[in-house]
PDB file of C-alpha atoms in Angstrom:
ATOM      1  CA  VAL A   1      -5.103   6.819  -8.822  1.00 97.00           C
ATOM      2  CA  ALA A   2      -6.828   8.861  -6.079  1.00 98.00           C
ATOM      3  CA  TRP A   3      -9.913  11.116  -6.183  1.00 98.00           C
ATOM      4  CA  SER A   4      -9.632  14.487  -4.412  1.00 97.00           C
ATOM      5  CA  GLY A   5     -13.309  15.385  -4.631  1.00 97.00           C
ATOM      6  CA  SER A   6     -12.825  17.531  -7.734  1.00 97.00           C
ATOM      7  CA  GLU A   7     -10.096  15.840  -9.789  1.00 97.00           C
ATOM      8  CA  TRP A   8      -7.923  12.745 -10.036  1.00 98.00           C
ATOM      9  CA  GLY A   9      -4.330  12.438  -8.877  1.00 98.00           C
ATOM     10  CA  VAL A  10      -2.343   9.832 -10.784  1.00 98.00           C
ATOM     11  CA  ALA A  11       1.084   8.381  -9.999  1.00 98.00           C
ATOM     12  CA  TYR A  12       2.839   6.380 -12.702  1.00 98.00           C
ATOM     13  CA  MET A  13       6.196   5.207 -14.081  1.00 98.00           C
ATOM     14  CA  LYS A  14       7.782   6.835 -17.122  1.00 98.00           C
ATOM     15  CA  ALA A  15      10.936   5.888 -19.024  1.00 97.00           C
ATOM     16  CA  ILE A  16      13.332   8.853 -18.850  1.00 96.00           C
ATOM     17  CA  GLY A  17      17.026   8.718 -19.721  1.00 92.00           C
ATOM     18  CA  GLY A  18      17.206   4.932 -19.854  1.00 92.00           C
ATOM     19  CA  ASN A  19      15.405   4.093 -16.597  1.00 94.00           C
ATOM     20  CA  TYR A  20      11.984   4.487 -15.016  1.00 96.00           C
ATOM     21  CA  GLU A  21      11.041   7.519 -12.929  1.00 97.00           C
ATOM     22  CA  ILE A  22       7.927   8.243 -10.834  1.00 98.00           C
ATOM     23  CA  MET A  23       5.568  10.900 -12.180  1.00 98.00           C
ATOM     24  CA  PHE A  24       2.505  12.678 -10.767  1.00 98.00           C
ATOM     25  CA  GLU A  25      -0.280  14.162 -12.852  1.00 98.00           C
ATOM     26  CA  ARG A  26      -3.728  15.689 -12.246  1.00 98.00           C
ATOM     27  CA  LEU A  27      -6.749  14.831 -14.356  1.00 98.00           C
ATOM     28  CA  GLY A  28     -10.153  16.504 -14.462  1.00 98.00           C
ATOM     29  CA  PRO A  29     -13.368  14.519 -13.895  1.00 97.00           C
ATOM     30  CA  THR A  30     -13.487  13.568 -17.596  1.00 96.00           C
ATOM     31  CA  GLY A  31      -9.819  12.561 -17.723  1.00 96.00           C
ATOM     32  CA  THR A  32      -8.484  15.776 -19.249  1.00 97.00           C
ATOM     33  CA  PRO A  33      -4.980  16.662 -17.971  1.00 97.00           C
ATOM     34  CA  VAL A  34      -4.844  19.605 -15.561  1.00 97.00           C
ATOM     35  CA  GLY A  35      -1.589  21.555 -15.392  1.00 95.00           C
ATOM     36  CA  SER A  36       1.781  19.963 -16.113  1.00 95.00           C
ATOM     37  CA  PRO A  37       3.082  16.548 -14.992  1.00 97.00           C
ATOM     38  CA  LEU A  38       5.424  16.598 -11.987  1.00 97.00           C
ATOM     39  CA  GLN A  39       8.525  14.397 -12.033  1.00 97.00           C
ATOM     40  CA  ILE A  40       8.935  12.978  -8.522  1.00 97.00           C
ATOM     41  CA  THR A  41      12.220  11.062  -8.922  1.00 96.00           C
ATOM     42  CA  SER A  42      15.456  11.468 -10.889  1.00 95.00           C
ATOM     43  CA  ASN A  43      17.844   8.572 -10.382  1.00 91.00           C
ATOM     44  CA  ALA A  44      20.260   6.321 -12.229  1.00 90.00           C
ATOM     45  CA  VAL A  45      18.246   3.217 -11.250  1.00 93.00           C
ATOM     46  CA  ASN A  46      14.608   2.296 -11.798  1.00 95.00           C
ATOM     47  CA  ASP A  47      11.875   3.653  -9.535  1.00 96.00           C
ATOM     48  CA  ASN A  48       8.890   1.296  -9.483  1.00 96.00           C
ATOM     49  CA  GLY A  49       5.412   0.482  -8.241  1.00 96.00           C
ATOM     50  CA  PRO A  50       3.926   3.856  -7.272  1.00 98.00           C
ATOM     51  CA  SER A  51       0.888   3.979  -4.979  1.00 98.00           C
ATOM     52  CA  ILE A  52      -1.125   7.146  -4.265  1.00 98.00           C
ATOM     53  CA  ALA A  53      -3.651   8.344  -1.664  1.00 98.00           C
ATOM     54  CA  TRP A  54      -5.498  11.599  -0.855  1.00 98.00           C
ATOM     55  CA  ASN A  55      -6.044  12.895   2.718  1.00 98.00           C
ATOM     56  CA  GLY A  56      -8.267  15.912   2.017  1.00 97.00           C
ATOM     57  CA  THR A  57      -5.470  18.443   1.446  1.00 98.00           C
ATOM     58  CA  ARG A  58      -2.476  16.579  -0.036  1.00 98.00           C
ATOM     59  CA  TYR A  59      -1.554  13.455  -1.958  1.00 98.00           C
ATOM     60  CA  ALA A  60       0.927  10.870  -0.705  1.00 98.00           C
ATOM     61  CA  ILE A  61       2.919   8.754  -3.149  1.00 98.00           C
ATOM     62  CA  ALA A  62       4.911   5.661  -2.134  1.00 98.00           C
ATOM     63  CA  TRP A  63       7.281   3.692  -4.384  1.00 98.00           C
ATOM     64  CA  TYR A  64      10.388   1.505  -4.346  1.00 97.00           C
ATOM     65  CA  ARG A  65      13.776   1.652  -6.048  1.00 96.00           C
ATOM     66  CA  GLY A  66      16.814  -0.443  -6.976  1.00 87.00           C
ATOM     67  CA  ALA A  67      18.328  -3.656  -5.655  1.00 73.00           C
ATOM     68  CA  PRO A  68      18.565  -4.072  -2.723  1.00 72.00           C
ATOM     69  CA  THR A  69      15.304  -2.247  -2.713  1.00 90.00           C
ATOM     70  CA  GLU A  70      14.563   1.020  -0.980  1.00 94.00           C
ATOM     71  CA  SER A  71      11.066   2.417  -0.419  1.00 97.00           C
ATOM     72  CA  TYR A  72      10.026   6.050  -0.108  1.00 98.00           C
ATOM     73  CA  LEU A  73       7.012   8.252   0.622  1.00 98.00           C
ATOM     74  CA  ILE A  74       6.492  11.829  -0.546  1.00 98.00           C
ATOM     75  CA  THR A  75       3.517  14.196  -0.328  1.00 98.00           C
ATOM     76  CA  VAL A  76       2.294  16.636  -2.985  1.00 98.00           C
ATOM     77  CA  ALA A  77      -0.123  19.579  -2.746  1.00 98.00           C
ATOM     78  CA  ALA A  78      -3.558  19.465  -4.362  1.00 97.00           C
ATOM     79  CA  ASP A  79      -2.332  21.695  -7.197  1.00 97.00           C
ATOM     80  CA  GLY A  80       0.615  19.421  -7.966  1.00 96.00           C
ATOM     81  CA  THR A  81       3.265  21.578  -6.275  1.00 95.00           C
ATOM     82  CA  THR A  82       5.458  21.469  -3.135  1.00 95.00           C
ATOM     83  CA  PRO A  83       6.545  17.809  -3.149  1.00 96.00           C
ATOM     84  CA  TRP A  84       7.861  17.123   0.351  1.00 97.00           C
ATOM     85  CA  PRO A  85      10.148  15.899   1.840  1.00 97.00           C
ATOM     86  CA  THR A  86      12.752  16.362  -0.890  1.00 94.00           C
ATOM     87  CA  GLY A  87      13.581  12.992  -2.395  1.00 94.00           C
ATOM     88  CA  GLY A  88      10.962  11.258  -0.256  1.00 96.00           C
ATOM     89  CA  ALA A  89      11.048   9.925   3.304  1.00 97.00           C
ATOM     90  CA  PRO A  90      12.611   6.433   3.467  1.00 97.00           C
ATOM     91  CA  LEU A  91      10.332   3.611   4.627  1.00 97.00           C
ATOM     92  CA  LEU A  92      12.664   1.496   6.763  1.00 95.00           C
ATOM     93  CA  GLY A  93      11.795  -1.601   8.761  1.00 93.00           C
ATOM     94  CA  SER A  94      14.015  -2.558  11.679  1.00 91.00           C
ATOM     95  CA  GLY A  95      16.759  -4.932  10.567  1.00 92.00           C
ATOM     96  CA  CYS A  96      15.710  -4.864   6.903  1.00 93.00           C
ATOM     97  CA  ALA A  97      18.207  -5.012   4.047  1.00 92.00           C
ATOM     98  CA  GLY A  98      15.490  -4.395   1.451  1.00 94.00           C
ATOM     99  CA  ASN A  99      12.192  -2.511   1.744  1.00 95.00           C
ATOM    100  CA  SER A 100       9.844  -2.928  -1.216  1.00 95.00           C
ATOM    101  CA  THR A 101       6.339  -2.852  -2.740  1.00 96.00           C
ATOM    102  CA  PRO A 102       4.837  -0.130  -0.498  1.00 97.00           C
ATOM    103  CA  ASP A 103       1.178   0.855  -0.508  1.00 98.00           C
ATOM    104  CA  VAL A 104      -0.336   4.014   1.003  1.00 98.00           C
ATOM    105  CA  ALA A 105      -3.766   4.981   2.338  1.00 98.00           C
ATOM    106  CA  PRO A 106      -5.293   8.042   4.016  1.00 98.00           C
ATOM    107  CA  PHE A 107      -5.626   8.279   7.792  1.00 98.00           C
ATOM    108  CA  GLY A 108      -7.791  11.305   8.567  1.00 96.00           C
ATOM    109  CA  THR A 109      -5.535  14.261   7.733  1.00 97.00           C
ATOM    110  CA  ASP A 110      -2.502  11.935   7.807  1.00 98.00           C
ATOM    111  CA  PHE A 111      -1.459   8.834   5.856  1.00 98.00           C
ATOM    112  CA  ALA A 112      -0.456   5.237   6.574  1.00 98.00           C
ATOM    113  CA  ALA A 113       1.937   3.119   4.525  1.00 98.00           C
ATOM    114  CA  ALA A 114       2.651  -0.621   4.482  1.00 98.00           C
ATOM    115  CA  TRP A 115       5.556  -2.428   2.818  1.00 97.00           C
ATOM    116  CA  SER A 116       7.497  -5.695   2.691  1.00 96.00           C
ATOM    117  CA  CYS A 117      10.871  -6.069   4.435  1.00 94.00           C
ATOM    118  CA  ASP A 118      13.246  -8.519   2.702  1.00 94.00           C
ATOM    119  CA  GLY A 119      10.192 -10.335   1.325  1.00 93.00           C
ATOM    120  CA  LEU A 120       9.723 -11.827   4.806  1.00 93.00           C
ATOM    121  CA  ARG A 121       8.112  -9.256   7.119  1.00 94.00           C
ATOM    122  CA  ILE A 122       5.363  -6.611   6.855  1.00 95.00           C
ATOM    123  CA  PHE A 123       5.754  -3.133   8.345  1.00 97.00           C
ATOM    124  CA  VAL A 124       3.321  -0.211   8.749  1.00 98.00           C
ATOM    125  CA  VAL A 125       4.025   3.442   9.588  1.00 98.00           C
ATOM    126  CA  ARG A 126       2.055   6.640  10.071  1.00 98.00           C
ATOM    127  CA  SER A 127       2.947   9.791   8.130  1.00 98.00           C
ATOM    128  CA  ASP A 128       1.702  13.320   8.634  1.00 98.00           C
ATOM    129  CA  ALA A 129       0.449  15.408   5.699  1.00 98.00           C
ATOM    130  CA  TRP A 130       4.009  16.518   4.910  1.00 97.00           C
ATOM    131  CA  GLY A 131       5.717  13.129   4.974  1.00 98.00           C
ATOM    132  CA  ALA A 132       7.083  13.190   8.531  1.00 98.00           C
ATOM    133  CA  LEU A 133       7.074   9.535   9.590  1.00 98.00           C
ATOM    134  CA  GLY A 134       6.328   7.981  12.939  1.00 97.00           C
ATOM    135  CA  THR A 135       7.931   4.761  14.196  1.00 97.00           C
ATOM    136  CA  PRO A 136       7.412   1.748  11.878  1.00 97.00           C
ATOM    137  CA  PHE A 137       5.976  -1.392  13.468  1.00 96.00           C
ATOM    138  CA  GLU A 138       5.691  -5.018  12.384  1.00 95.00           C
ATOM    139  CA  ILE A 139       2.221  -6.541  12.038  1.00 93.00           C
ATOM    140  CA  HIS A 140       2.470 -10.207  11.019  1.00 83.00           C
ATOM    141  CA  ASP A 141       2.591 -13.281  13.272  1.00 75.00           C
ATOM    142  CA  GLY A 142       4.850 -16.335  13.252  1.00 77.00           C
ATOM    143  CA  SER A 143       7.298 -17.471  10.608  1.00 81.00           C
ATOM    144  CA  ALA A 144       6.948 -17.856   6.840  1.00 87.00           C
ATOM    145  CA  ASN A 145       9.103 -18.460   3.792  1.00 90.00           C
ATOM    146  CA  ALA A 146       7.860 -15.253   2.120  1.00 93.00           C
ATOM    147  CA  ARG A 147       5.566 -12.275   2.719  1.00 93.00           C
ATOM    148  CA  TYR A 148       5.095  -9.801  -0.099  1.00 92.00           C
ATOM    149  CA  GLU A 149       3.150  -6.895  -1.665  1.00 95.00           C
ATOM    150  CA  PRO A 150       0.945  -5.561   1.142  1.00 96.00           C
ATOM    151  CA  GLU A 151      -2.179  -3.554   0.306  1.00 98.00           C
ATOM    152  CA  ILE A 152      -3.672  -1.109   2.841  1.00 98.00           C
ATOM    153  CA  ALA A 153      -7.086   0.600   3.131  1.00 98.00           C
ATOM    154  CA  TYR A 154      -8.560   2.970   5.725  1.00 98.00           C
ATOM    155  CA  GLY A 155     -11.874   1.854   7.212  1.00 95.00           C
ATOM    156  CA  GLY A 156     -12.542   4.763   9.597  1.00 94.00           C
ATOM    157  CA  SER A 157     -12.592   4.717  13.406  1.00 92.00           C
ATOM    158  CA  GLY A 158      -8.783   4.682  13.396  1.00 94.00           C
ATOM    159  CA  ARG A 159      -8.589   1.235  11.783  1.00 95.00           C
ATOM    160  CA  HIS A 160      -6.788   0.120   8.627  1.00 97.00           C
ATOM    161  CA  GLY A 161      -7.074  -3.214   6.889  1.00 97.00           C
ATOM    162  CA  VAL A 162      -3.873  -4.695   5.464  1.00 97.00           C
ATOM    163  CA  VAL A 163      -3.549  -7.801   3.277  1.00 96.00           C
ATOM    164  CA  TRP A 164      -0.458  -9.467   1.802  1.00 95.00           C
ATOM    165  CA  GLY A 165       0.718 -12.640   0.118  1.00 93.00           C
ATOM    166  CA  VAL A 166       2.239 -15.440   2.224  1.00 93.00           C
ATOM    167  CA  GLN A 167       4.172 -18.583   1.382  1.00 92.00           C
ATOM    168  CA  ALA A 168       4.338 -20.600   4.591  1.00 89.00           C
ATOM    169  CA  THR A 169       7.170 -22.919   3.507  1.00 91.00           C
ATOM    170  CA  ALA A 170       9.358 -23.259   0.423  1.00 91.00           C
ATOM    171  CA  GLY A 171       7.349 -24.832  -2.400  1.00 88.00           C
ATOM    172  CA  ALA A 172       3.988 -24.251  -0.692  1.00 89.00           C
ATOM    173  CA  ALA A 173       1.082 -22.436  -2.338  1.00 89.00           C
ATOM    174  CA  PHE A 174       0.825 -18.680  -1.824  1.00 91.00           C
ATOM    175  CA  GLU A 175      -2.148 -17.532   0.263  1.00 93.00           C
ATOM    176  CA  VAL A 176      -3.627 -14.166   1.265  1.00 94.00           C
ATOM    177  CA  PHE A 177      -3.342 -13.126   4.910  1.00 93.00           C
ATOM    178  CA  GLY A 178      -4.636  -9.940   6.500  1.00 94.00           C
ATOM    179  CA  ASP A 179      -4.837  -7.878   9.647  1.00 95.00           C
ATOM    180  CA  VAL A 180      -6.678  -4.954  11.218  1.00 96.00           C
ATOM    181  CA  VAL A 181      -4.236  -2.279  12.349  1.00 96.00           C
ATOM    182  CA  ASP A 182      -4.449   0.625  14.792  1.00 96.00           C
ATOM    183  CA  VAL A 183      -1.850   2.886  13.179  1.00 96.00           C
ATOM    184  CA  ALA A 184      -2.058   5.582  15.868  1.00 96.00           C
ATOM    185  CA  ALA A 185      -1.301   3.067  18.633  1.00 96.00           C
ATOM    186  CA  GLY A 186       1.213   1.087  16.568  1.00 96.00           C
ATOM    187  CA  THR A 187      -0.606  -2.193  17.194  1.00 95.00           C
ATOM    188  CA  ASP A 188      -2.550  -4.843  15.295  1.00 93.00           C
ATOM    189  CA  ILE A 189      -5.328  -7.264  16.242  1.00 85.00           C
ATOM    190  CA  ALA A 190      -4.290 -10.616  14.730  1.00 75.00           C
ATOM    191  CA  GLU A 191      -3.067 -12.089  11.467  1.00 83.00           C
ATOM    192  CA  VAL A 192      -5.911 -13.948   9.728  1.00 87.00           C
ATOM    193  CA  GLN A 193      -5.707 -16.264   6.722  1.00 91.00           C
ATOM    194  CA  MET A 194      -8.116 -14.889   4.123  1.00 92.00           C
ATOM    195  CA  SER A 195      -7.726 -17.419   1.315  1.00 91.00           C
ATOM    196  CA  ASN A 196      -7.650 -21.203   1.170  1.00 89.00           C
ATOM    197  CA  ALA A 197      -6.300 -21.685  -2.327  1.00 82.00           C
ATOM    198  CA  SER A 198      -3.907 -24.639  -1.835  1.00 82.00           C
ATOM    199  CA  PRO A 199      -2.811 -26.414  -3.954  1.00 83.00           C
ATOM    200  CA  ASN A 200      -3.361 -23.354  -6.169  1.00 84.00           C
ATOM    201  CA  SER A 201      -1.488 -20.090  -5.588  1.00 87.00           C
ATOM    202  CA  ILE A 202      -2.585 -16.484  -5.361  1.00 89.00           C
ATOM    203  CA  TYR A 203      -1.703 -14.337  -8.349  1.00 80.00           C
ATOM    204  CA  SER A 204      -2.957 -10.908  -7.279  1.00 90.00           C
ATOM    205  CA  LYS A 205      -5.065  -9.302  -4.539  1.00 94.00           C
ATOM    206  CA  ASP A 206      -6.679  -6.029  -3.456  1.00 96.00           C
ATOM    207  CA  ILE A 207      -8.530  -4.533  -0.472  1.00 97.00           C
ATOM    208  CA  ALA A 208     -11.153  -1.820  -0.046  1.00 97.00           C
ATOM    209  CA  ALA A 209     -13.044  -0.430   2.931  1.00 97.00           C
ATOM    210  CA  GLY A 210     -16.831  -0.319   3.317  1.00 95.00           C
ATOM    211  CA  THR A 211     -19.776  -1.718   5.250  1.00 93.00           C
ATOM    212  CA  VAL A 212     -19.717  -5.484   5.730  1.00 91.00           C
ATOM    213  CA  ASP A 213     -21.770  -8.161   7.458  1.00 86.00           C
ATOM    214  CA  ALA A 214     -19.324 -10.253   9.485  1.00 72.00           C
ATOM    215  CA  GLY A 215     -18.818 -11.203  13.122  1.00 64.00           C
ATOM    216  CA  ALA A 216     -21.397  -9.423  15.277  1.00 58.00           C
ATOM    217  CA  GLY A 217     -23.314  -7.996  12.306  1.00 67.00           C
ATOM    218  CA  SER A 218     -23.284  -5.180   9.810  1.00 80.00           C
ATOM    219  CA  GLY A 219     -20.680  -2.463  10.337  1.00 90.00           C
ATOM    220  CA  PRO A 220     -17.445  -0.966   9.019  1.00 92.00           C
ATOM    221  CA  GLY A 221     -14.964  -3.408   7.583  1.00 93.00           C
ATOM    222  CA  PHE A 222     -13.037  -4.483   4.517  1.00 95.00           C
ATOM    223  CA  GLY A 223     -13.494  -6.484   1.343  1.00 96.00           C
ATOM    224  CA  VAL A 224     -10.648  -8.530  -0.138  1.00 96.00           C
ATOM    225  CA  VAL A 225     -10.442 -10.141  -3.581  1.00 96.00           C
ATOM    226  CA  TRP A 226      -7.742 -12.317  -5.142  1.00 94.00           C
ATOM    227  CA  GLN A 227      -7.063 -14.403  -8.220  1.00 93.00           C
ATOM    228  CA  GLU A 228      -6.031 -18.046  -8.062  1.00 90.00           C
ATOM    229  CA  ASN A 229      -3.654 -18.446 -10.983  1.00 81.00           C
ATOM    230  CA  THR A 230      -3.954 -22.197 -11.583  1.00 75.00           C
ATOM    231  CA  VAL A 231      -7.744 -22.327 -11.948  1.00 78.00           C
ATOM    232  CA  ASN A 232      -8.112 -18.706 -13.127  1.00 81.00           C
ATOM    233  CA  ALA A 233     -10.759 -18.023 -10.468  1.00 90.00           C
ATOM    234  CA  VAL A 234     -11.475 -14.761  -8.636  1.00 93.00           C
ATOM    235  CA  ARG A 235     -12.562 -15.139  -5.004  1.00 93.00           C
ATOM    236  CA  GLY A 236     -13.044 -12.898  -2.009  1.00 94.00           C
ATOM    237  CA  VAL A 237     -14.052 -12.436   1.620  1.00 94.00           C
ATOM    238  CA  VAL A 238     -15.087  -9.605   3.907  1.00 93.00           C
ATOM    239  CA  PHE A 239     -13.876  -8.994   7.458  1.00 93.00           C
ATOM    240  CA  ASP A 240     -14.901  -6.535  10.142  1.00 92.00           C
ATOM    241  CA  GLN A 241     -12.729  -4.209  12.225  1.00 91.00           C
ATOM    242  CA  SER A 242     -12.303  -6.913  14.854  1.00 89.00           C
ATOM    243  CA  GLY A 243     -10.789  -9.293  12.314  1.00 89.00           C
ATOM    244  CA  ASN A 244     -13.852 -11.549  11.942  1.00 89.00           C
ATOM    245  CA  LYS A 245     -14.223 -12.726   8.369  1.00 88.00           C
ATOM    246  CA  SER A 246     -17.277 -13.908   6.469  1.00 82.00           C
TER     247      SER A 246
END
């Protein structure tokens, strides 16, 4: 769900013709539907995991499909019309057989998307307001057995925070790692381990931007929360735009 300043934009899955499709709908401030729902996809396989963001003039929706997985991004006007590009722009990492679990965030009048490549690598790309993509770039460091389900948030000053799940080796606990990304430059600062859950594993996670007190002091940054599934505990950290966590 994304707030436009006057109404909500919602992206969701709906069972149509025996498989799941991606839908978009507008809701007023009290949750009353505005206009008619817009069907984004129409395919013979399931479309899953929609994410939505607002950039001030248009919504962006990212989702994934099928096996091997394919990920897409499409933009929609404030009034729920003119979805573009037709069918969505494919989110493709270099050398990836499967691209899945994308997330999308605003970037000024543009957007930024992050996704997992083959469950092993994390990619980020910039999109303009109409879904024209720049060049995807990889943001993680080193090797791992698995990297999955990135979440992205815009913190201002051209910086995004991205977090994802990591399993360092087969059988190891899953942890949360993160990075600060300069989407315009196609670079990142450094991968940082956010959680220390072992021997427990991470069940879910999320990130949001705001003002934090980390590193050199109070300033723009990001907050991250996660759930440790074995002990059923919710924990979190904050980190600034230089990657310092507190």
